[in-house]
mmCIF file of C-alpha atoms in Angstrom:
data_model
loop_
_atom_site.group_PDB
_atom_site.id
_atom_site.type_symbol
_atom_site.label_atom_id
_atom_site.label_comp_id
_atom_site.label_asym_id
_atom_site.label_seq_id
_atom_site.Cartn_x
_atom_site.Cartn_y
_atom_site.Cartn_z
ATOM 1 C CA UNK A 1 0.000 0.000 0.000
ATOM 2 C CA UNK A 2 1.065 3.346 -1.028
ATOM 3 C CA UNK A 3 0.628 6.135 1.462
ATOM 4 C CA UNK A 4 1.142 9.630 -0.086
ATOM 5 C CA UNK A 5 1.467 13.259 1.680
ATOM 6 C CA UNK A 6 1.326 16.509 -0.356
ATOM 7 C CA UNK A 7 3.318 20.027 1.135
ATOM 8 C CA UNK A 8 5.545 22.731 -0.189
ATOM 9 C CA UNK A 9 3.645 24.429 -3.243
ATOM 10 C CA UNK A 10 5.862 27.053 -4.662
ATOM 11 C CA UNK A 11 5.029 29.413 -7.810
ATOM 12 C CA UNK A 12 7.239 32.166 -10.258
ATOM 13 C CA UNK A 13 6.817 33.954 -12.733
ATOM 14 C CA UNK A 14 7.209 32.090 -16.085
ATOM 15 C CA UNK A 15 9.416 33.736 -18.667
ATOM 16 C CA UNK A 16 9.357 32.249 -22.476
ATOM 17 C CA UNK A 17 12.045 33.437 -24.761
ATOM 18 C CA UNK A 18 12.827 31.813 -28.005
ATOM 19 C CA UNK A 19 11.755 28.287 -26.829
ATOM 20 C CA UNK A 20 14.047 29.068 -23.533
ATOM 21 C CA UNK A 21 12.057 29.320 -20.405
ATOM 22 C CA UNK A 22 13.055 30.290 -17.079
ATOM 23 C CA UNK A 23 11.712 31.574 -13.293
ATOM 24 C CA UNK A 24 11.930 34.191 -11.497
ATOM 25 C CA UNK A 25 10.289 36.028 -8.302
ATOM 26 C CA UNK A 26 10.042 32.226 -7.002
ATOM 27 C CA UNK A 27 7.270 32.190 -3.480
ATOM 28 C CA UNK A 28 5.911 30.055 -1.399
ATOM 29 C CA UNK A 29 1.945 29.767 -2.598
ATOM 30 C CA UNK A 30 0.676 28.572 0.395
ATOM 31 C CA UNK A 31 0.086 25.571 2.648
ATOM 32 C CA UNK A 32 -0.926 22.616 0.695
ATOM 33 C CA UNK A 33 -4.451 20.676 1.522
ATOM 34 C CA UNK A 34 -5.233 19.661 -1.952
ATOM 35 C CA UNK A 35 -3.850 19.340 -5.488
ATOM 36 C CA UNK A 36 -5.154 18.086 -8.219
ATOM 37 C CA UNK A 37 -3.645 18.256 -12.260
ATOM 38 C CA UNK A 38 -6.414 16.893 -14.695
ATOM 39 C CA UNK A 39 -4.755 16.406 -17.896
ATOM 40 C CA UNK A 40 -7.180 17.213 -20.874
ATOM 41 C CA UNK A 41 -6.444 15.612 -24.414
ATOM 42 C CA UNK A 42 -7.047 16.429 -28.607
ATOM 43 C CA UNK A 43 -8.007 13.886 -31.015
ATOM 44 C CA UNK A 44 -6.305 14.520 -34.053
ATOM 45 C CA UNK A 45 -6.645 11.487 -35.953
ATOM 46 C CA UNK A 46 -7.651 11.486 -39.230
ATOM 47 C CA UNK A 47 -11.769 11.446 -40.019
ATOM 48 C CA UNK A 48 -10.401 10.817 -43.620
ATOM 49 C CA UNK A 49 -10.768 7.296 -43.723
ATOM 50 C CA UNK A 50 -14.034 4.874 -42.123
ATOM 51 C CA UNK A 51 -11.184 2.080 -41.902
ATOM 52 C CA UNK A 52 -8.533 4.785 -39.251
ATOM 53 C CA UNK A 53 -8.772 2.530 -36.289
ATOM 54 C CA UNK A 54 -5.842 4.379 -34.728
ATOM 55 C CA UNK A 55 -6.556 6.928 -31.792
ATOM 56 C CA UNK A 56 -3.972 10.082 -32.030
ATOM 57 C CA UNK A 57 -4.444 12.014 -29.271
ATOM 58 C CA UNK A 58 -1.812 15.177 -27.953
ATOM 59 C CA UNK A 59 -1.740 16.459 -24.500
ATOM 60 C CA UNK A 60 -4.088 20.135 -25.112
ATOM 61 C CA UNK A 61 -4.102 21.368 -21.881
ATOM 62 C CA UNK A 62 -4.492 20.502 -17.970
ATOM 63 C CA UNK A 63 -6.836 21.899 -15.321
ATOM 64 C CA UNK A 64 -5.000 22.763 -12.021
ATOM 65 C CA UNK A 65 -6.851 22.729 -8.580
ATOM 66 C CA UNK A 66 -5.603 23.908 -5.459
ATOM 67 C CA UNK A 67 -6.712 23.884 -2.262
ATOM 68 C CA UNK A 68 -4.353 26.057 0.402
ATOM 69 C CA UNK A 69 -5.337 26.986 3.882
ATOM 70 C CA UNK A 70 -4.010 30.251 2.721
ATOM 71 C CA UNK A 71 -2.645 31.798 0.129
ATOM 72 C CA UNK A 72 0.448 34.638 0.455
ATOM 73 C CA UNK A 73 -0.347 37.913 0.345
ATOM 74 C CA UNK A 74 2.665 38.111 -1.975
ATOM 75 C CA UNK A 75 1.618 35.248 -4.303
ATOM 76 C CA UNK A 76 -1.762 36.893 -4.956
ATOM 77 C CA UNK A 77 0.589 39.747 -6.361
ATOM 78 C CA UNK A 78 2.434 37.353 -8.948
ATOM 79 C CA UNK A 79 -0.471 34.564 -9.309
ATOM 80 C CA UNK A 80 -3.094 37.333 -9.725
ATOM 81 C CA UNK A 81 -1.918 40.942 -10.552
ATOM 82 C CA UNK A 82 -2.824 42.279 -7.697
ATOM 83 C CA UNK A 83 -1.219 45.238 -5.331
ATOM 84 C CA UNK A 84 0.012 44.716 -1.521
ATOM 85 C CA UNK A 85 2.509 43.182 0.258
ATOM 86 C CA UNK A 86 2.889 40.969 3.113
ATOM 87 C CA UNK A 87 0.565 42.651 5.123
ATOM 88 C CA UNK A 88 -2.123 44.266 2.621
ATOM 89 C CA UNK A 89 -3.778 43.153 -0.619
ATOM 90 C CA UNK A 90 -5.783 45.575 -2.993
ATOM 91 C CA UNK A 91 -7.436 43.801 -5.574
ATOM 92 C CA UNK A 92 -8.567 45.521 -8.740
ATOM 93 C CA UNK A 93 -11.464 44.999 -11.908
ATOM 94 C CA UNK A 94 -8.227 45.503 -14.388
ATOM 95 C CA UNK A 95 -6.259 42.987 -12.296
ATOM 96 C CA UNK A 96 -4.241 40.602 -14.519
ATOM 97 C CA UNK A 97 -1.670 37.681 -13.581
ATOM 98 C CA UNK A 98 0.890 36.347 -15.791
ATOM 99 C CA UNK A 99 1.751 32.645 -16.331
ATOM 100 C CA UNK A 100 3.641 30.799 -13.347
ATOM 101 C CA UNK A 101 5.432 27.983 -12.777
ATOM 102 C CA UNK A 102 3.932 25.838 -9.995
ATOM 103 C CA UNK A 103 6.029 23.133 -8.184
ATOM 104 C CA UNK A 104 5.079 21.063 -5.017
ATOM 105 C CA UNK A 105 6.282 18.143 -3.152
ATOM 106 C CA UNK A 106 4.977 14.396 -2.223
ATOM 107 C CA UNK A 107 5.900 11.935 -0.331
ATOM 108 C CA UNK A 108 5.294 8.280 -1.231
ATOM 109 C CA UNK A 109 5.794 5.225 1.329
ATOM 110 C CA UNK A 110 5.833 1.739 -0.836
ATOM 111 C CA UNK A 111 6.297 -1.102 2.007
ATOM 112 C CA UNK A 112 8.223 0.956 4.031
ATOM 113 C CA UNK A 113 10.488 2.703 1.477
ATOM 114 C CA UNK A 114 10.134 6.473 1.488
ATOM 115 C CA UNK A 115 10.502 8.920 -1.277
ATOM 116 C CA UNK A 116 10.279 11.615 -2.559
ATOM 117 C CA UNK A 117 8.428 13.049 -5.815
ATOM 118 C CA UNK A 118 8.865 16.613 -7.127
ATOM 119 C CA UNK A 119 6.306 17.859 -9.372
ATOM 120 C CA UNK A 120 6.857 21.452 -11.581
ATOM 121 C CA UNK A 121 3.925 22.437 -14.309
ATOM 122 C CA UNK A 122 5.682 25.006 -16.314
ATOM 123 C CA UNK A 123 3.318 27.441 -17.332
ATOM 124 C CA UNK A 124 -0.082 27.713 -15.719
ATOM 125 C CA UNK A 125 -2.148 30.356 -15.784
ATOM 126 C CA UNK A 126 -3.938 30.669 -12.200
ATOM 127 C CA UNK A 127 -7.186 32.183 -11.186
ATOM 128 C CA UNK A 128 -9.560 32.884 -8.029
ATOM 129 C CA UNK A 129 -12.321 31.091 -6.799
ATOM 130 C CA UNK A 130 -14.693 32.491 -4.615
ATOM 131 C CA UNK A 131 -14.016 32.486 -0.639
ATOM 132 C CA UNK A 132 -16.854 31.496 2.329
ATOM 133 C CA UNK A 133 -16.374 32.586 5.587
ATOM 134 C CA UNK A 134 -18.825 31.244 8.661
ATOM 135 C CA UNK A 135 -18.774 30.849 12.052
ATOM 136 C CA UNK A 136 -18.522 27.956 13.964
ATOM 137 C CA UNK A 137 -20.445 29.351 17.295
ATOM 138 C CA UNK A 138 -17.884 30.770 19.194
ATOM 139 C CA UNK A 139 -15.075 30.091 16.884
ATOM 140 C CA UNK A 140 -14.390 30.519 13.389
ATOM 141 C CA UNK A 141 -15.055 27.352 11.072
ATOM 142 C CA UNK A 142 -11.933 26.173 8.635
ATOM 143 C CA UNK A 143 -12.368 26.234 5.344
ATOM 144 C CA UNK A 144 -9.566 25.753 2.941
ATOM 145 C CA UNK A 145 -8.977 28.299 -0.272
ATOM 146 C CA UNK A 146 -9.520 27.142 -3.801
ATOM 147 C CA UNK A 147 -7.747 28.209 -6.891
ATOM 148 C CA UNK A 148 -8.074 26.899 -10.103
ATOM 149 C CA UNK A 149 -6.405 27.527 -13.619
ATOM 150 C CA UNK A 150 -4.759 25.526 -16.665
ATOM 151 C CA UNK A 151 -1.782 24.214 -17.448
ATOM 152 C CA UNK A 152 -0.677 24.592 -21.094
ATOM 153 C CA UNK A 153 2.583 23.469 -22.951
ATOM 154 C CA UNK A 154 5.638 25.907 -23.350
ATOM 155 C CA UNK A 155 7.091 26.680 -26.564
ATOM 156 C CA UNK A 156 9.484 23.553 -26.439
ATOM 157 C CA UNK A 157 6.269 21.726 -25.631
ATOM 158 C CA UNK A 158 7.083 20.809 -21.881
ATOM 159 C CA UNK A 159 3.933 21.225 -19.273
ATOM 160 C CA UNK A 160 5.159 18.946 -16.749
ATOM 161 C CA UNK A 161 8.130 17.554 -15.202
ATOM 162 C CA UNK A 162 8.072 14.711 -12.060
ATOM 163 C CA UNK A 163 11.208 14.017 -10.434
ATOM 164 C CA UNK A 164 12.145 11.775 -7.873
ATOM 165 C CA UNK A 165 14.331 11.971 -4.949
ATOM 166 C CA UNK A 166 15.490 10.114 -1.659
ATOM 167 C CA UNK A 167 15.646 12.951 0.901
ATOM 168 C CA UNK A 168 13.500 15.847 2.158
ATOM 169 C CA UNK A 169 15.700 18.469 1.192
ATOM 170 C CA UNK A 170 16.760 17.282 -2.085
ATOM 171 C CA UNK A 171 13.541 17.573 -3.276
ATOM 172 C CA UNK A 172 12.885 21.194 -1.799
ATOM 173 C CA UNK A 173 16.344 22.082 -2.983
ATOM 174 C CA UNK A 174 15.353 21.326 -6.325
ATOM 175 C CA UNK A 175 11.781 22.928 -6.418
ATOM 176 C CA UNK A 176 13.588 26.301 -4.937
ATOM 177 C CA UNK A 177 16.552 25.876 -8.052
ATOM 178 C CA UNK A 178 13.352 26.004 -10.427
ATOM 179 C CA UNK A 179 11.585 28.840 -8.957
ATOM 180 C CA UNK A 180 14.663 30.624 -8.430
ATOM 181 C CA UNK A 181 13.912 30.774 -5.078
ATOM 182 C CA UNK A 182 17.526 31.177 -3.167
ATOM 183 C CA UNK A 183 18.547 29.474 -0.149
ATOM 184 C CA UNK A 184 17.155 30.896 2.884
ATOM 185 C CA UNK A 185 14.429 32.812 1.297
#
């Protein structure tokens, strides 16, 4: 039996240049609860022939689901276009975010082994979904913050990458590298 844990999402800003792509402004989103990456797919076989029996499909798009307890004040600045800081977040009608790279870590135990799994989309385009806050009689009820968005192939055709590793902090070492995110940030 597998057991699986999700944590650590980062996000950066996604920059394409001639089939080159790179990070930068690398975050932590916020803490993870719930991921899920819904791969979406295009027939193109060919309608030609009655006899085509084969399927040809190519990867279109993904849809991206996250659930946070939070998200950064910060991260709704790069995910979302919007104005703050740490402790203050205006959001705007003109408000516009960018494509980000989003990376997060798993952990897998297969009889007793442990590992590690690093997972970056490379260009996802992110957006809000609405928010409910209740009360719980005298305390506040948890709810967990959803965004959602697609995935789409770069310019060299990459969406996703999975990578695999045997220690903790290989695998955050490695999401930071790819968001640019430098060592003790």
């Amino acid at each position: 039996m597998a057991y699986i844990g999700l944590a650590n999402i980062v996000l950066a800003k996604c920059n394409e240049n001639n089939g080159s792509v790179s990070y930068s402004n690398g975050m932590r989103f916020g803490r993870a609860i719930k991921v899920s990456i819904d791969p979406k797919y295009e027939d193109i076989g060919d309608y030609g022939d009655i006899n085509d029996d084969e399927d040809d499909e190519v990867f279109s798009y993904a849809d991206v689901t996250l659930d946070t307890a939070e998200i950064e004040m910060e991260a709704s600045k790069l995910a979302f276009g919007h104005e703050g800081n740490q402790d203050d977040c205006l959001e705007n009608e003109q408000d516009r975010g960018g494509y980000v790279g989003i990376g997060l870590r798993t952990k897998e135990t297969i009889n007793g082994s442990v590992n590690y799994l690093a997972i970056w989309l490379y260009k996802v385009k992110l957006k809000e979904d609405g928010e409910n806050h209740e009360t719980a009689g005298e305390t506040g009820k948890y709810d967990t913050v959803t965004t959602t968005g697609k995935a789409v192939p770069c310019e060299n055709g990459n969406w996703r990458r999975k990578k695999k590793f045997k220690t903790l902090q290989e695998t955050d070492d490695w999401l930071n590298d790819m968001a640019g995110i430098e060592k003790g940030e």
